[in-house]
Short mmCIF file of C-alpha atoms in Angstrom, two decimals:
data_model
loop_
_atom_site.label_atom_id
_atom_site.label_comp_id
_atom_site.label_asym_id
_atom_site.label_seq_id
_atom_site.Cartn_x
_atom_site.Cartn_y
_atom_site.Cartn_z
CA MET W 1 80.68 92.56 111.58
CA ALA W 2 76.90 93.00 111.51
CA ASN W 3 77.05 96.46 109.94
CA THR W 4 78.62 95.03 106.76
CA GLN W 5 75.98 92.37 106.10
CA GLY W 6 74.24 92.84 102.77
CA LYS W 7 76.71 95.53 101.75
CA ILE W 8 79.68 95.65 99.42
CA ILE W 9 82.93 95.51 101.42
CA THR W 10 86.04 97.35 100.31
CA CYS W 11 89.18 95.57 101.52
CA LYS W 12 92.77 94.71 100.67
CA ALA W 13 93.63 91.80 98.39
CA ALA W 14 96.72 90.49 96.60
CA VAL W 15 95.71 90.52 92.94
CA ALA W 16 97.53 88.59 90.22
CA TRP W 17 97.37 90.66 87.03
CA GLY W 18 99.40 88.36 84.80
CA PRO W 19 101.73 85.33 84.73
CA LYS W 20 104.81 85.82 86.91
CA GLU W 21 103.94 89.45 87.62
CA PRO W 22 104.35 90.50 91.27
CA LEU W 23 101.06 90.33 93.15
CA VAL W 24 99.58 93.77 93.77
CA ILE W 25 98.16 94.61 97.21
CA GLN W 26 95.21 96.85 96.37
CA ASP W 27 91.70 97.80 97.38
CA ILE W 28 88.96 95.62 95.89
CA CYS W 29 85.19 95.37 96.26
CA VAL W 30 83.66 92.17 97.62
CA ASP W 31 79.94 91.66 96.96
CA PRO W 32 77.54 90.20 99.54
CA PRO W 33 76.97 86.45 99.36
CA GLN W 34 74.16 85.25 97.12
CA LYS W 35 71.94 82.21 97.66
CA MET W 36 73.91 79.31 99.21
CA GLU W 37 77.08 81.39 99.47
CA VAL W 38 79.17 82.52 102.44
CA ARG W 39 81.31 85.62 102.88
CA VAL W 40 84.35 84.93 105.04
CA LYS W 41 86.88 87.19 106.72
CA ILE W 42 90.23 85.48 106.07
CA LEU W 43 92.46 85.41 109.16
CA TYR W 44 95.45 83.36 108.00
CA SER W 45 96.44 81.96 104.63
CA SER W 46 99.41 79.84 103.63
CA ILE W 47 101.00 79.39 100.20
CA CYS W 48 100.99 76.12 98.28
CA HIS W 49 102.81 75.05 95.09
CA THR W 50 99.42 75.02 93.35
CA ASP W 51 99.20 78.78 93.92
CA LEU W 52 102.72 79.11 92.54
CA GLY W 53 101.80 77.06 89.45
CA ALA W 54 98.73 79.21 88.74
CA TRP W 55 100.76 82.38 89.22
CA ASN W 56 103.39 81.07 86.80
CA GLY W 57 100.67 80.38 84.23
CA VAL W 58 102.12 76.95 83.50
CA ASN W 59 98.87 75.72 81.92
CA GLU W 60 97.64 78.32 79.43
CA ALA W 61 94.11 76.88 79.44
CA GLU W 62 93.83 77.59 83.17
CA ARG W 63 95.01 81.19 82.95
CA ALA W 64 92.57 83.88 84.05
CA PHE W 65 93.62 87.38 85.05
CA PRO W 66 93.13 89.48 87.07
CA ARG W 67 92.64 86.84 89.73
CA ILE W 68 92.84 86.33 93.48
CA LEU W 69 94.82 83.19 94.21
CA GLY W 70 95.16 81.28 97.49
CA HIS W 71 93.32 78.21 98.77
CA GLU W 72 94.86 77.29 102.14
CA ALA W 73 93.30 79.40 104.86
CA VAL W 74 91.21 79.76 107.97
CA GLY W 75 88.66 82.48 108.58
CA MET W 76 85.52 83.69 110.27
CA VAL W 77 82.06 83.87 108.72
CA GLU W 78 81.04 87.49 108.14
CA SER W 79 77.63 86.77 106.61
CA VAL W 80 75.70 84.05 104.80
CA GLY W 81 73.38 84.05 101.81
CA GLU W 82 69.86 82.68 101.56
CA GLY W 83 69.51 78.98 102.36
CA VAL W 84 72.78 78.51 104.25
CA LYS W 85 72.06 76.51 107.41
CA ASP W 86 75.27 74.81 108.55
CA VAL W 87 77.35 77.94 109.30
CA LYS W 88 76.50 81.35 110.72
CA GLU W 89 78.10 84.72 111.41
CA GLY W 90 81.09 84.37 113.76
CA ASP W 91 81.80 80.68 113.07
CA TYR W 92 85.42 79.73 112.42
CA VAL W 93 85.74 77.94 109.10
CA ILE W 94 88.19 76.40 106.66
CA PRO W 95 87.74 77.14 102.93
CA ILE W 96 87.93 73.97 100.84
CA PHE W 97 88.83 73.74 97.14
CA ASN W 98 87.08 70.38 96.77
CA GLY W 99 83.55 70.94 98.07
CA GLU W 100 80.81 68.66 99.35
CA CYS W 101 77.14 69.45 98.73
CA CYS W 102 76.06 66.38 100.77
CA GLU W 103 73.15 65.82 98.35
CA CYS W 104 74.43 64.53 94.98
CA ARG W 105 74.88 60.83 94.26
CA VAL W 106 78.67 61.11 94.63
CA CYS W 107 78.47 62.79 98.03
CA LYS W 108 76.14 60.01 99.18
CA LYS W 109 78.64 57.30 98.19
CA GLU W 110 81.55 56.39 100.45
CA GLU W 111 83.81 55.60 97.50
CA SER W 112 84.44 59.17 96.26
CA ASN W 113 84.86 62.73 97.49
CA LEU W 114 84.43 64.36 94.06
CA CYS W 115 81.11 66.19 94.50
CA GLU W 116 79.26 66.43 91.19
CA ARG W 117 78.79 70.19 91.44
CA TYR W 118 81.60 71.52 93.65
CA HIS W 119 84.57 69.22 93.00
CA VAL W 120 87.93 70.83 92.34
CA ASP W 121 88.13 72.40 88.88
CA PRO W 122 91.24 74.44 87.94
CA MET W 123 89.34 75.84 84.95
CA LYS W 124 86.61 77.34 87.14
CA ARG W 125 86.93 81.08 87.74
CA VAL W 126 83.36 82.22 88.60
CA MET W 127 80.62 81.35 91.08
CA VAL W 128 78.30 78.39 90.44
CA SER W 129 74.98 80.14 91.02
CA ASP W 130 75.12 82.84 88.34
CA GLY W 131 78.45 82.52 86.51
CA GLY W 132 79.59 85.85 87.90
CA THR W 133 82.38 87.00 90.21
CA ARG W 134 82.03 88.50 93.67
CA PHE W 135 85.27 90.49 93.34
CA SER W 136 85.88 93.68 91.38
CA THR W 137 88.30 96.56 91.28
CA THR W 138 87.24 99.74 93.02
CA THR W 139 85.24 102.14 90.87
CA THR W 140 87.07 104.72 88.78
CA LYS W 141 85.72 107.55 86.67
CA GLU W 142 86.34 107.52 82.93
CA GLY W 143 84.69 110.11 80.71
CA GLY W 144 82.12 110.77 83.42
CA LEU W 145 81.18 107.08 83.66
CA SER W 146 81.83 104.78 86.63
CA LYS W 147 83.98 101.79 85.71
CA SER W 148 85.20 98.70 87.56
CA GLN W 149 86.71 95.40 86.41
CA PRO W 150 85.70 91.89 87.52
CA ILE W 151 88.39 89.88 89.32
CA TYR W 152 88.30 86.09 88.89
CA HIS W 153 88.04 83.44 91.59
CA PHE W 154 90.48 80.54 92.08
CA LEU W 155 89.88 76.91 93.08
CA ASN W 156 86.52 77.60 94.75
CA THR W 157 88.31 79.65 97.40
CA SER W 158 90.50 82.76 96.67
CA THR W 159 92.08 83.40 100.06
CA PHE W 160 94.71 86.08 99.37
CA THR W 161 92.18 88.72 100.38
CA GLU W 162 90.77 90.10 103.61
CA TYR W 163 87.28 88.95 102.56
CA THR W 164 86.21 86.25 100.13
CA VAL W 165 82.94 84.70 98.96
CA LEU W 166 82.59 80.93 98.62
CA ASP W 167 79.88 78.45 97.79
CA SER W 168 78.61 77.09 101.11
CA ALA W 169 79.62 73.59 99.95
CA CYS W 170 83.24 74.77 100.13
CA VAL W 171 83.16 75.98 103.74
CA VAL W 172 83.76 73.68 106.72
CA LYS W 173 82.98 74.76 110.29
CA ILE W 174 85.70 73.91 112.80
CA ASP W 175 86.08 73.80 116.57
CA PRO W 176 86.43 77.41 117.84
CA ASN W 177 89.13 76.20 120.24
CA ALA W 178 91.33 74.88 117.43
CA PRO W 179 94.74 76.58 117.00
CA LEU W 180 93.84 78.86 114.11
CA LYS W 181 97.38 79.38 112.84
CA HIS W 182 97.62 75.66 112.13
CA MET W 183 94.16 75.18 110.65
CA SER W 184 95.00 76.69 107.26
CA LEU W 185 97.19 73.62 106.67
CA LEU W 186 94.09 71.43 106.61
CA SER W 187 92.67 73.31 103.62
CA CYS W 188 95.04 71.46 101.32
CA GLY W 189 98.56 70.16 101.99
CA VAL W 190 98.33 68.26 105.26
CA SER W 191 94.87 66.83 104.54
CA THR W 192 95.99 65.79 101.06
CA GLY W 193 99.07 63.96 102.34
CA VAL W 194 97.69 62.41 105.51
CA GLY W 195 94.45 61.45 103.74
CA ALA W 196 96.35 59.67 100.97
CA VAL W 197 97.74 57.38 103.68
CA TRP W 198 94.62 56.99 105.81
CA ASN W 199 91.79 57.05 103.28
CA ILE W 200 93.29 55.95 99.95
CA ALA W 201 96.11 53.51 100.75
CA LYS W 202 94.71 52.63 104.19
CA VAL W 203 98.21 51.97 105.50
CA LYS W 204 98.31 49.36 108.26
CA GLU W 205 100.48 49.21 111.36
CA GLY W 206 103.83 47.49 110.79
CA THR W 207 103.87 48.00 107.01
CA THR W 208 106.55 49.70 104.90
CA THR W 209 106.20 52.88 102.84
CA ALA W 210 108.23 55.00 100.44
CA VAL W 211 107.53 58.71 99.91
CA PHE W 212 108.86 60.27 96.71
CA GLY W 213 109.23 64.02 97.21
CA LEU W 214 109.58 65.56 100.66
CA GLY W 215 107.81 68.85 100.16
CA SER W 216 104.89 69.77 102.41
CA VAL W 217 102.57 67.16 100.95
CA GLY W 218 105.21 64.41 100.97
CA LEU W 219 106.07 65.19 104.57
CA ALA W 220 102.36 65.07 105.40
CA VAL W 221 102.29 61.60 103.84
CA ALA W 222 105.20 60.61 106.09
CA GLU W 223 103.44 62.07 109.13
CA GLY W 224 100.28 60.15 108.24
CA ALA W 225 102.26 56.92 107.90
CA ARG W 226 103.97 57.55 111.25
CA ALA W 227 100.60 58.11 112.91
CA ARG W 228 99.34 54.82 111.47
CA GLY W 229 102.31 52.90 112.84
CA ALA W 230 104.27 52.18 109.65
CA SER W 231 107.44 50.31 110.59
CA ARG W 232 109.58 51.88 107.88
CA ILE W 233 109.13 55.18 106.05
CA ILE W 234 111.64 55.74 103.26
CA GLY W 235 111.97 59.34 102.09
CA VAL W 236 113.25 60.02 98.57
CA ASP W 237 114.34 63.55 97.62
CA ALA W 238 117.17 65.20 95.72
CA ASN W 239 117.40 67.98 98.31
CA PRO W 240 119.35 66.73 101.36
CA SER W 241 118.12 69.66 103.46
CA LYS W 242 114.71 67.95 103.54
CA PHE W 243 116.06 65.00 105.48
CA GLU W 244 116.32 66.66 108.89
CA THR W 245 112.73 67.86 108.67
CA GLY W 246 111.71 64.40 107.51
CA LYS W 247 112.99 62.90 110.75
CA LEU W 248 110.45 65.00 112.66
CA MET W 249 107.70 63.39 110.58
CA GLY W 250 108.83 59.83 111.19
CA VAL W 251 111.00 59.19 108.11
CA THR W 252 113.36 56.32 108.97
CA ASP W 253 115.51 56.08 105.82
CA PHE W 254 116.62 58.68 103.28
CA ILE W 255 117.58 58.22 99.67
CA ASN W 256 119.03 60.96 97.48
CA PRO W 257 118.72 59.80 93.85
CA LYS W 258 121.70 62.00 92.92
CA ASP W 259 123.95 59.86 95.11
CA LEU W 260 122.98 56.51 93.57
CA THR W 261 124.80 54.36 91.06
CA LYS W 262 121.64 52.39 90.25
CA SER W 263 117.94 53.17 90.06
CA THR W 264 116.03 54.24 93.17
CA HIS W 265 113.56 51.37 92.95
CA LYS W 266 116.40 48.84 92.91
CA ILE W 267 117.82 50.32 96.11
CA ILE W 268 114.41 50.21 97.80
CA GLN W 269 113.88 46.62 96.69
CA ASP W 270 117.28 45.69 98.13
CA ILE W 271 116.78 47.28 101.56
CA THR W 272 113.19 46.02 101.96
CA ARG W 273 113.66 42.50 100.57
CA GLY W 274 111.49 42.95 97.50
CA GLY W 275 109.86 46.37 97.83
CA VAL W 276 107.64 48.43 100.07
CA ASP W 277 103.97 47.76 100.74
CA TYR W 278 102.96 51.31 99.76
CA SER W 279 104.58 54.09 97.77
CA PHE W 280 103.43 57.68 97.34
CA GLU W 281 104.42 59.86 94.40
CA CYS W 282 104.33 63.52 95.50
CA THR W 283 106.46 65.29 92.88
CA GLY W 284 104.20 65.38 89.83
CA ASN W 285 106.97 63.86 87.70
CA VAL W 286 106.02 60.87 85.54
CA ASP W 287 109.55 59.45 85.58
CA VAL W 288 109.51 59.51 89.37
CA LEU W 289 106.09 57.87 89.20
CA ARG W 290 107.61 54.89 87.43
CA GLU W 291 110.26 54.57 90.13
CA ALA W 292 107.59 54.76 92.82
CA PHE W 293 105.52 52.04 91.16
CA LEU W 294 108.49 49.72 90.70
CA SER W 295 109.60 50.25 94.31
CA THR W 296 106.52 48.39 95.61
CA HIS W 297 106.40 44.67 96.28
CA THR W 298 105.00 42.36 93.62
CA GLY W 299 101.76 40.68 94.57
CA TRP W 300 100.33 43.45 96.76
CA GLY W 301 102.27 46.69 96.37
CA SER W 302 100.14 49.84 96.11
CA THR W 303 101.17 53.20 94.63
CA VAL W 304 99.17 56.38 95.30
CA LEU W 305 99.50 59.44 93.07
CA VAL W 306 99.47 62.59 95.18
CA GLY W 307 101.37 65.08 93.03
CA ILE W 308 99.96 67.32 90.28
CA TYR W 309 101.16 66.46 86.76
CA PRO W 310 101.37 69.48 84.40
CA THR W 311 103.05 67.45 81.65
CA PRO W 312 101.02 66.12 78.69
CA ARG W 313 103.00 62.87 78.95
CA THR W 314 101.02 59.75 79.84
CA LEU W 315 101.82 56.99 82.32
CA PRO W 316 105.26 55.45 81.68
CA LEU W 317 103.99 51.95 82.40
CA HIS W 318 103.21 48.94 80.24
CA PRO W 319 99.85 47.17 80.84
CA MET W 320 101.64 43.87 81.46
CA GLU W 321 103.40 45.42 84.47
CA PHE W 322 100.07 45.35 86.32
CA PHE W 323 99.76 41.58 85.95
CA ASP W 324 102.08 41.02 88.91
CA GLY W 325 99.45 42.25 91.37
CA ARG W 326 100.70 45.78 91.98
CA THR W 327 98.18 48.62 91.79
CA ILE W 328 98.22 52.35 91.23
CA THR W 329 95.55 54.90 92.12
CA GLY W 330 95.06 58.65 92.24
CA SER W 331 93.80 60.82 95.07
CA VAL W 332 92.22 64.25 95.49
CA PHE W 333 92.32 66.03 98.86
CA GLY W 334 93.45 62.74 100.39
CA GLY W 335 90.02 61.21 99.84
CA PHE W 336 88.55 63.36 102.64
CA LYS W 337 84.90 64.35 102.33
CA PRO W 338 85.35 67.85 103.73
CA LYS W 339 82.09 68.56 105.55
CA SER W 340 81.59 64.95 106.67
CA GLN W 341 85.12 64.08 107.77
CA LEU W 342 87.29 67.16 108.25
CA PRO W 343 85.83 68.28 111.61
CA ASN W 344 86.90 64.93 113.08
CA PHE W 345 90.35 65.32 111.51
CA VAL W 346 90.60 68.72 113.21
CA GLN W 347 89.90 67.01 116.54
CA GLN W 348 92.61 64.43 115.90
CA CYS W 349 95.10 67.19 115.12
CA MET W 350 94.11 69.00 118.33
CA LYS W 351 94.85 65.79 120.25
CA GLY W 352 98.31 65.54 118.69
CA VAL W 353 97.65 62.49 116.49
CA VAL W 354 99.13 64.52 113.62
CA LYS W 355 101.80 67.16 114.29
CA LEU W 356 101.15 70.44 112.48
CA GLU W 357 103.75 72.82 113.95
CA PRO W 358 106.74 71.66 111.86
CA PHE W 359 104.97 72.47 108.59
CA ILE W 360 104.91 76.22 109.26
CA THR W 361 108.49 77.29 108.63
CA ASN W 362 107.91 81.00 108.04
CA GLU W 363 105.44 83.72 109.05
CA LEU W 364 105.07 87.06 107.25
CA PRO W 365 102.58 89.93 107.18
CA PHE W 366 100.14 90.01 104.26
CA GLU W 367 101.99 92.86 102.51
CA LYS W 368 105.08 90.61 102.20
CA ILE W 369 103.24 88.01 100.11
CA ASN W 370 105.66 88.34 97.18
CA ASP W 371 108.53 87.54 99.55
CA ALA W 372 106.59 84.47 100.67
CA PHE W 373 106.25 83.34 97.04
CA GLN W 374 110.00 83.76 96.59
CA LEU W 375 110.71 81.59 99.64
CA LEU W 376 108.64 78.81 98.11
CA ARG W 377 110.30 79.18 94.70
CA ASP W 378 113.72 78.99 96.34
CA GLY W 379 112.81 75.85 98.29
CA LYS W 380 113.34 77.67 101.60
CA SER W 381 109.83 77.21 102.92
CA LEU W 382 107.42 74.37 103.55
CA ARG W 383 104.51 76.63 104.41
CA CYS W 384 104.78 80.36 104.89
CA LEU W 385 101.86 81.64 106.95
CA LEU W 386 100.43 85.07 106.15
CA GLN W 387 98.30 86.98 108.64
CA ILE W 388 95.64 88.40 106.37
CA SER W 389 93.35 90.16 108.87
CA LYS W 390 93.71 91.23 112.46
CA PHE W 391 91.11 89.80 114.77
CA LEU W 392 90.10 89.12 118.33
CA LYS W 393 89.29 85.49 119.07
CA LYS W 394 86.08 84.88 121.01
#
């Protein structure tokens, strides 16, 4: 890789040119990393519903095209810019959408993982240092003049490309012996779900939980609760096919709201003698959020918001409903501080504390990325893993 350092790299990327348009596999140019930036060769990338939402253009204010999507991945450092000290060429790394500079007042506080400068921002589409992009189309000739077009970044990461450039705050070095195929899961979904249980709710052994929505993140919540010794994990989903997978993650009870004659929270209250200790809302639906909140026990019940809410609707709760002692809180990336805490989480996964294999339900080559998107849209995939680049592991 040394012969590419300091040079523009031409490589393949899946470029989104407009909402709901098929991604185009094409040659792009990737600039060298600038000060405090890292250029990474992406090895594997998986597809998350957040990628699907951006591709759909659900939120017009967040639209930016052409753009390289993707934020769950694992890769190898190709080169680093001036000032980068914590990673070097050849290191295996995970790109992180919610960065950690380790220097701002937020990074220095235990209470938050929302770095002042590099926290997740769906509106962001350029690099922090100069407001520019590191991606562009290959040069074409028009009227005797060379012409190329900038391509926007996505969620601090952009991983649907053979090479990407990230702020160094958004790159986490991992154990070179880690199973690379599984490590992309820690860039978003699994860390978000497990962290919501471990870092936000702080679920204790022997307690009861309810998980609303058994997609990848909801199942990661269940897996985190299982690992913490929860005595009962109630899975709620309208898709019965999710239930068999849920059993692998420790789900003990299943509720399909379509089969009920009364509200979900009433059923949960009945079978738990008053409600669960913790509930997790993973669907991004405010009506489901209300059910999750009401399913917790009065006096101490805790609800954690894990899903993304595209609706402009506000919380469907009355202030007086909080007077009974129940609480509700949000979470980003499961509360993990990526550089400080993720390497240890990698070690725990390597030891089998958290099972990663069941989350990868499909594997496809990079050129089949549109098929992978379709699998997710059809609800036939938890995580589809794409091999972006061929490589030889050290």
